[in-house]
Coordinates of C-alpha atoms and ligand atoms in Angstrom, one line a residue:
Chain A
X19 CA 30.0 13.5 21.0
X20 CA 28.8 11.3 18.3
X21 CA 25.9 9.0 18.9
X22 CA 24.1 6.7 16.2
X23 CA 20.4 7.2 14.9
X24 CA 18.4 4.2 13.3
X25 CA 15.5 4.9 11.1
X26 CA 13.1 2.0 10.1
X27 CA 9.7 1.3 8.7
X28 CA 7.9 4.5 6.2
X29 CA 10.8 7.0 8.3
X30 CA 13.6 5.1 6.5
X31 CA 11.9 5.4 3.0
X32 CA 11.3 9.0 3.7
X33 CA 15.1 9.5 4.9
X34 CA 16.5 7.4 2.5
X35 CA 18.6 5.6 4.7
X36 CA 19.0 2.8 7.7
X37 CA 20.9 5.1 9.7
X38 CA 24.2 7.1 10.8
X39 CA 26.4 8.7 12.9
X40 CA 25.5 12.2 13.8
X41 CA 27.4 14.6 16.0
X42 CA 25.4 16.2 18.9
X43 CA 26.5 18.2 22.2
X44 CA 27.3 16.5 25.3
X45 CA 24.7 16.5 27.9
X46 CA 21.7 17.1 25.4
X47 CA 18.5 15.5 26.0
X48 CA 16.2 13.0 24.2
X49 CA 14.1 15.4 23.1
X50 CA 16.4 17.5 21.7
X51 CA 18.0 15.5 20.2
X52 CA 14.9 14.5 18.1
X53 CA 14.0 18.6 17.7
X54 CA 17.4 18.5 16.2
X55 CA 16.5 15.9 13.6
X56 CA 13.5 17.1 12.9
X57 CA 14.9 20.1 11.4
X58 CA 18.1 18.1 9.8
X59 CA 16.3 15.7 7.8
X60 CA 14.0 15.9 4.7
X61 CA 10.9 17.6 5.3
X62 CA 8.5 15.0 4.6
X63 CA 10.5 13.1 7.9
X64 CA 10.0 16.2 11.0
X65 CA 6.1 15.2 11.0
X66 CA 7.0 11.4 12.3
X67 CA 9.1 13.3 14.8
X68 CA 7.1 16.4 15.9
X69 CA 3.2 17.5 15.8
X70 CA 1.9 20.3 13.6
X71 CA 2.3 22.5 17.1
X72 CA 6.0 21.1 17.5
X73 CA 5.5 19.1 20.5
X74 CA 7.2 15.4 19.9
X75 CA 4.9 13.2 18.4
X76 CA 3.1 10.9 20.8
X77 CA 3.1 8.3 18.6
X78 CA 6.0 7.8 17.6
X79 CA 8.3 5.3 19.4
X80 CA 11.9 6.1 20.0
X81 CA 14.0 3.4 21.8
X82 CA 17.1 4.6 23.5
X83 CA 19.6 1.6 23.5
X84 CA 17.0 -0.5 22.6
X85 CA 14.6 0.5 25.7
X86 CA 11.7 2.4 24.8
X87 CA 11.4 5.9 25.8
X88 CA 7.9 7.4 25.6
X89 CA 7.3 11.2 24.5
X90 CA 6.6 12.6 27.8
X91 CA 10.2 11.4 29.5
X92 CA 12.5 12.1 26.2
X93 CA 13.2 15.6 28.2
X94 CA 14.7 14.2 31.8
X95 CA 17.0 11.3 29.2
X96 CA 20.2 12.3 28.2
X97 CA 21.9 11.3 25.6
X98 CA 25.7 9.8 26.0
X99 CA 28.0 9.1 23.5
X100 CA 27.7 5.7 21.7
X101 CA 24.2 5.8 22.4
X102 CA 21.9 4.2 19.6
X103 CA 18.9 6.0 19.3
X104 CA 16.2 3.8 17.5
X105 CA 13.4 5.6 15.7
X106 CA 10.2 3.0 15.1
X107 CA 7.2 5.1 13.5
X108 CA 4.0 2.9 13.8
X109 CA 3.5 0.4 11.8
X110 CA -0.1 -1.7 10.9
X111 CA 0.7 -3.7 8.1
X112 CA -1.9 -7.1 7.9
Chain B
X428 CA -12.4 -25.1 34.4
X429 CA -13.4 -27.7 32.1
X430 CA -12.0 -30.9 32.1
X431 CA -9.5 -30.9 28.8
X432 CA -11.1 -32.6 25.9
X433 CA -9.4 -35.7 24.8
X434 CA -7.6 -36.3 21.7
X435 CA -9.0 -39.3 19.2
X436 CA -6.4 -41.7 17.7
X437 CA -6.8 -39.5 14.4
X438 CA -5.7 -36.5 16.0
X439 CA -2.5 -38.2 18.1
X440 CA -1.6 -39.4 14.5
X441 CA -2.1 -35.8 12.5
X442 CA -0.1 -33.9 15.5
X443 CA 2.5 -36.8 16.1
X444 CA 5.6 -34.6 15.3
X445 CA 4.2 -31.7 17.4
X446 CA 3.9 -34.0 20.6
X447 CA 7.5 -34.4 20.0
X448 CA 7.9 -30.7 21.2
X449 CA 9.8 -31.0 24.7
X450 CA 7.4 -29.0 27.4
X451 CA 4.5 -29.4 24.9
X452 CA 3.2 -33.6 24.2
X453 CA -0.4 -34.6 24.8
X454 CA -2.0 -32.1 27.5
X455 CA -0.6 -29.5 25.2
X456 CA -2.5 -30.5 22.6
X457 CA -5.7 -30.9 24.8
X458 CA -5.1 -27.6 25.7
X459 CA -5.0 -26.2 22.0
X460 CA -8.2 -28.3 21.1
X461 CA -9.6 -26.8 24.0
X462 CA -8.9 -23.2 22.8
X463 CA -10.8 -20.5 21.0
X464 CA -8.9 -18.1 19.2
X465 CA -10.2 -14.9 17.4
X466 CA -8.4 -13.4 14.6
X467 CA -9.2 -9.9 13.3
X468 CA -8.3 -9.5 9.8
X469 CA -6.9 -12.9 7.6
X470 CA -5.1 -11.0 4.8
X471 CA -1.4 -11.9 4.7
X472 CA -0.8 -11.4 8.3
X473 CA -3.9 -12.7 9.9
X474 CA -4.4 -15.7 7.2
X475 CA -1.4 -17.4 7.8
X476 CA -2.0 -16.9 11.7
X477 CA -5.0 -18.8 11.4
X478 CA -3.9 -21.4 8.5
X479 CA -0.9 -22.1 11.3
X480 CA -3.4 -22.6 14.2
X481 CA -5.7 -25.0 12.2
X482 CA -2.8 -26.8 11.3
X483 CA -1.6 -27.4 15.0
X484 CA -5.1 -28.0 16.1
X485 CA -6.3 -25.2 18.0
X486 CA -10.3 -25.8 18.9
X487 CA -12.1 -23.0 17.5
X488 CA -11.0 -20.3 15.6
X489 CA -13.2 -16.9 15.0
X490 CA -12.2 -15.0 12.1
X491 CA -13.4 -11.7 11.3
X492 CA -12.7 -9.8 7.8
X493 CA -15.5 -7.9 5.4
X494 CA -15.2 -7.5 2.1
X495 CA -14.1 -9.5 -1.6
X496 CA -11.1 -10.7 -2.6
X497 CA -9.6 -8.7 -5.2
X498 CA -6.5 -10.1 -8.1
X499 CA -3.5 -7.8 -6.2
X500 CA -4.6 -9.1 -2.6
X501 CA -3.0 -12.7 -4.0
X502 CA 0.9 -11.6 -3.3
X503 CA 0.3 -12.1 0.2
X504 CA -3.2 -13.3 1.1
X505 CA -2.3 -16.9 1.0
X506 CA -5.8 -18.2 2.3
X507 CA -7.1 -17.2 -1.1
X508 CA -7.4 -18.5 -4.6
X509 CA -7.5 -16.8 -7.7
X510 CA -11.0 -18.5 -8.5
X511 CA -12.1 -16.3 -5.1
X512 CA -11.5 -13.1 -6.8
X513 CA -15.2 -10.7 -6.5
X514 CA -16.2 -13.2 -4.0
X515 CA -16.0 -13.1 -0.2
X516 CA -12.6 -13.2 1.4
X517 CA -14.1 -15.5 4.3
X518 CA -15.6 -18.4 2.3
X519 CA -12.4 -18.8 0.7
X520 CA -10.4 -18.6 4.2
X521 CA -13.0 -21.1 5.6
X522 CA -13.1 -23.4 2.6
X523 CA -9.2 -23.6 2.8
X524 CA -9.4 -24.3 6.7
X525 CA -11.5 -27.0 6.0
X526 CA -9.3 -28.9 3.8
X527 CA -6.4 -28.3 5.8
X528 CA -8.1 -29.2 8.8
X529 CA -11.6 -30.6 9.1
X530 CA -12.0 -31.0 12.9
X531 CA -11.3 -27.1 13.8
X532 CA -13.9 -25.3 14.0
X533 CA -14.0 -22.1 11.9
X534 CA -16.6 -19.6 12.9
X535 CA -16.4 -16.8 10.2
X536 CA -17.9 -13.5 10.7
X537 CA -18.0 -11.0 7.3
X538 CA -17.4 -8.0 9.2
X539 CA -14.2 -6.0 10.0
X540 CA -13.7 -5.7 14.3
X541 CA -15.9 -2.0 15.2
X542 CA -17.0 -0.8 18.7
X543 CA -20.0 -2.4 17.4
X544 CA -18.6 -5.6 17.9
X545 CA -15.0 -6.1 19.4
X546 CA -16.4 -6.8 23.0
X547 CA -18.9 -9.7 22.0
X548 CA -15.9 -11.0 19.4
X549 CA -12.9 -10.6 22.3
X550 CA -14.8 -11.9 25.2
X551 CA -15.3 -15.5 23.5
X552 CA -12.0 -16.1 22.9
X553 CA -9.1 -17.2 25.0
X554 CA -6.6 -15.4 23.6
X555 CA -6.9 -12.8 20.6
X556 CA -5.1 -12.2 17.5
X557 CA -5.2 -8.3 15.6
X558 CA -4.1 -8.8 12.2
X559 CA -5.6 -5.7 10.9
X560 CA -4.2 -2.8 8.7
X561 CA -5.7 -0.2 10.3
X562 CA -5.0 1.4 14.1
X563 CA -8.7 2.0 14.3
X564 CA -9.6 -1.5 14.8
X565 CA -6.4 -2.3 16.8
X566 CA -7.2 -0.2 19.2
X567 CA -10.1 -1.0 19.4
X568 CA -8.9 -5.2 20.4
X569 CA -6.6 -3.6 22.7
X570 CA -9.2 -1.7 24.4
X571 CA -11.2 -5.0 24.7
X572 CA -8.8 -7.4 25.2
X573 CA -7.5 -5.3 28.3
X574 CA -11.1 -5.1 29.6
X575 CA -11.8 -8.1 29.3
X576 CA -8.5 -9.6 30.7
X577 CA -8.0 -11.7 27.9
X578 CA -4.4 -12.1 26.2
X579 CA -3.5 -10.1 23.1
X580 CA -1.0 -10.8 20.1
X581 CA -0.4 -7.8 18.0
X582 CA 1.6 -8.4 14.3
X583 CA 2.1 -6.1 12.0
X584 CA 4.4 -5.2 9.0
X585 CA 5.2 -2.5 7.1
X586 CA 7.9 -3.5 3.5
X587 CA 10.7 -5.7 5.0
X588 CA 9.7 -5.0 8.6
X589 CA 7.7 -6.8 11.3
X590 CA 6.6 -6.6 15.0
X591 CA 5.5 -8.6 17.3
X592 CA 3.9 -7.2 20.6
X593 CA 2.0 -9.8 23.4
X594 CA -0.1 -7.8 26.1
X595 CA -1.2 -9.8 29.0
X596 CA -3.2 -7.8 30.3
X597 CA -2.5 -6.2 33.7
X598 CA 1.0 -7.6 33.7
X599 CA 2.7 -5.9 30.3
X600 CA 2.5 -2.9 28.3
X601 CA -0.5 -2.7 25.6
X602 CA -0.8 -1.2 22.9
X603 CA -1.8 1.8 23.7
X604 CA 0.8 2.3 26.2
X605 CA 3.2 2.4 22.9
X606 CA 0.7 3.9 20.7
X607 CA -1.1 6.4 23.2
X608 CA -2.8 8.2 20.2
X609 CA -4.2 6.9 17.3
X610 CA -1.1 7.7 14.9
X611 CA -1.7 10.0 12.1
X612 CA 0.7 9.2 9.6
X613 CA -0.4 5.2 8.9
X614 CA -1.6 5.0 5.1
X615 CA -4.2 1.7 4.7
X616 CA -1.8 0.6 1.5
X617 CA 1.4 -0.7 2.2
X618 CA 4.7 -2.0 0.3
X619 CA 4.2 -5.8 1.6
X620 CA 5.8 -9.0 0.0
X621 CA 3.7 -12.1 1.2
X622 CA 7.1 -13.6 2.8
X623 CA 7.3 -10.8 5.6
X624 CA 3.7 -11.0 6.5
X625 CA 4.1 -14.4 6.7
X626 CA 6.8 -13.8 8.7
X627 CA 5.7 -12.3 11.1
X628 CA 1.8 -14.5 11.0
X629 CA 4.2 -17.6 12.0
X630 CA 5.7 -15.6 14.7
X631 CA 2.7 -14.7 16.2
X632 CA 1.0 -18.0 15.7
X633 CA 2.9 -19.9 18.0
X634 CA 3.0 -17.0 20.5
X635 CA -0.5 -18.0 20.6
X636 CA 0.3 -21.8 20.3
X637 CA 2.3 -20.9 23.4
X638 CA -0.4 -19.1 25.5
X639 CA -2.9 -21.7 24.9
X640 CA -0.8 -24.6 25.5
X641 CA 1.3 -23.3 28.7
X642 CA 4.5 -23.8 26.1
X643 CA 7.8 -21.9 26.7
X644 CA 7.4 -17.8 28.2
X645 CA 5.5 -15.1 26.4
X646 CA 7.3 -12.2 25.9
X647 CA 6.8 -9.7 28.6
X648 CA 7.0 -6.2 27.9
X649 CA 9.3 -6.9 24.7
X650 CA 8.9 -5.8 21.4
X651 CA 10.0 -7.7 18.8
X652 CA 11.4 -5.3 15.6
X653 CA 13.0 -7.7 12.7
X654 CA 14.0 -6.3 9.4
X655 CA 14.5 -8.9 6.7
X656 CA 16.6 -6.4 4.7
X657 CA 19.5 -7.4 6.8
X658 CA 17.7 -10.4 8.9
X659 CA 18.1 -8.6 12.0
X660 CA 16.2 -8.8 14.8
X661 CA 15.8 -7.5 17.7
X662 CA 13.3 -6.6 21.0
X663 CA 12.8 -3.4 22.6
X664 CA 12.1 -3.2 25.7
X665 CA 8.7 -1.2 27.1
X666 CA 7.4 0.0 29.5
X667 CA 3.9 0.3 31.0
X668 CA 2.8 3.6 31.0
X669 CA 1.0 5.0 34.5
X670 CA -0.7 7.4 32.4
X671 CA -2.1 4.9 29.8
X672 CA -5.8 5.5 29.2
X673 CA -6.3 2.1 28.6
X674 CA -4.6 -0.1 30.7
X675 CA -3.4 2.2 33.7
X676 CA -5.3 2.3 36.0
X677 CA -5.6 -1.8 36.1
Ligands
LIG1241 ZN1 -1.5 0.5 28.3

């Protein structure tokens, strides 16, 4: 199934790009889905995604169709096709 | 409560196309002059949030933010002056409140918001602004503000981008409840044109105009992401979290 991924704030300079289209197996969760990532994109963008021990970062806040999804729930979501999964590292700009 | 304070011809005249607002008019503005507002931080965020609130008249405003003004905080900072640079960052702020609005009062504190100080500085305000580039001190107002029951509007920017979160306490996700450890990968310098923080200063400035005044709804448990690359904008919708260390057990 194909799904989209958006990257903002210091992830979309390190990616290098707004986002795009990725193919991903139906009935994958959340999580996976950012595990997946993780190890897809540049290096200096998996430690936005996942802690030094590999657990998702806490931090970081993923919307899934716009609602936020926290860390500790991005196992029990799955992802569907045409979902638009939102990827909003913190931000503290002043 | 206080009987509201009323407003002298002088003042109907200065904020005569603001009482023009439908839902706002004259006991909104009693309501504003009534107000006291803390803002942490007034670099290009937090300065334009409180050069907005002195120009619609809010009370009191409490500004907190250490240090001196240095030549490449001008880009943004627009509270300052080049003839401020070396000198502190607060005179200037105050001095330019001043002449934009003389009947504000401007209390102005030299110190960034600690645990030193965040309860004293939250708890005399009615509703609290954090402006400030570092999570430390965020977090910090959050924790406060959600103590202390008192409402909370968090801006912040990063290049093009904004947000925009409001945390009545009790009733919508804070801060920590999106942020539930302090995150790691925030660097205290930032790509920021002045535009975007002002940006999103303006949007938060009337958020508070809007709590203080009983104007229009706050945003509950929305998150406000805009990116003035493409002028998108958009909220996210979030959720309080039960296991927040901050705010879930109230
Ligand atoms: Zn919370």
């Amino acid at each position: 199934m194909r799904l989209r991924v958006q990257y903002t704030a210091q992830l979309r300079t390190v990616v290098g790009r707004t986002e795009e289209e990725i193919e991903f197996p139906e009935g994958s969760n959340l999580a996976e889905l950012l595990v997946h990532l993780a190890s897809e994109l540049r290096r200096e963008a998996a430690p936005f995604l996942l802690t030094a021990g590999g657990e998702l970062q806490p931090s970081l806040l993923v919307a899934l169709n716009h609602g936020a999804v926290s860390s500790c729930n991005a196992r029990a979501v799955l992802v569907n096709a045409g979902d638009v999964v939102t990827l909003l590292p913190p931000i503290a700009g002043g | 409560m206080l009987p509201l304070p009323e407003l002298t011809a002088d003042e109907r005249s200065r904020y005569e196309w603001q009482l023009w607002v439908r839902g706002f008019g004259e006991e909104g503005q009693r309501r504003l002059k009534a107000a006291t507002v803390f803002v942490s931080r007034i670099g290009g965020v937090g300065g334009t949030v409180a050069m907005q609130l002195a120009a619609a008249g809010v009370g009191r405003l409490i500004l907190a933010h250490a240090g001196d003004l240095r030549l490449n905080d001008l880009n943004r900072q627009l509270l300052m002056t080049t003839d401020g640079i070396g000198k502190p960052r607060i005179e200037s702020a105050v001095r330019r409140l001043r002449e934009l609005n003389p009947y504000v009062l401007v209390d102005a504190i030299g110190e960034n918001v600690s645990a030193a100080n965040a309860e004293r500085l939250v708890g005399s305000a009615d509703v609290v602004v954090s402006a400030a580039p570092l999570f430390e001190e965020r977090l910090e107002m959050n924790r406060q503000a959600v103590r202390r029951g008192v409402p909370l509007v968090d801006c912040a920017m990063y290049e093009l981008e904004g947000r925009l979160l409001t945390v009545l306490p009790g009733r919508t996700p804070c801060l920590s409840c999106l942020y539930p450890e302090k995150p790691p990968h925030w660097k205290r310098e930032f790509p920021v044109f002045g535009a975007v923080a002002s940006t999103v200063g303006s949007l938060a400035a009337m958020e508070v105009i809007k709590l203080a005044a009983g104007l229009g709804d706050p945003p509950k448990g929305r998150l406000l992401n805009f990116d003035l690359r493409d002028l998108t904008f958009t909220t996210i919708t979030v959720d309080r979290r039960t296991d927040c260390a901050v705010c879930g057990s109230r």
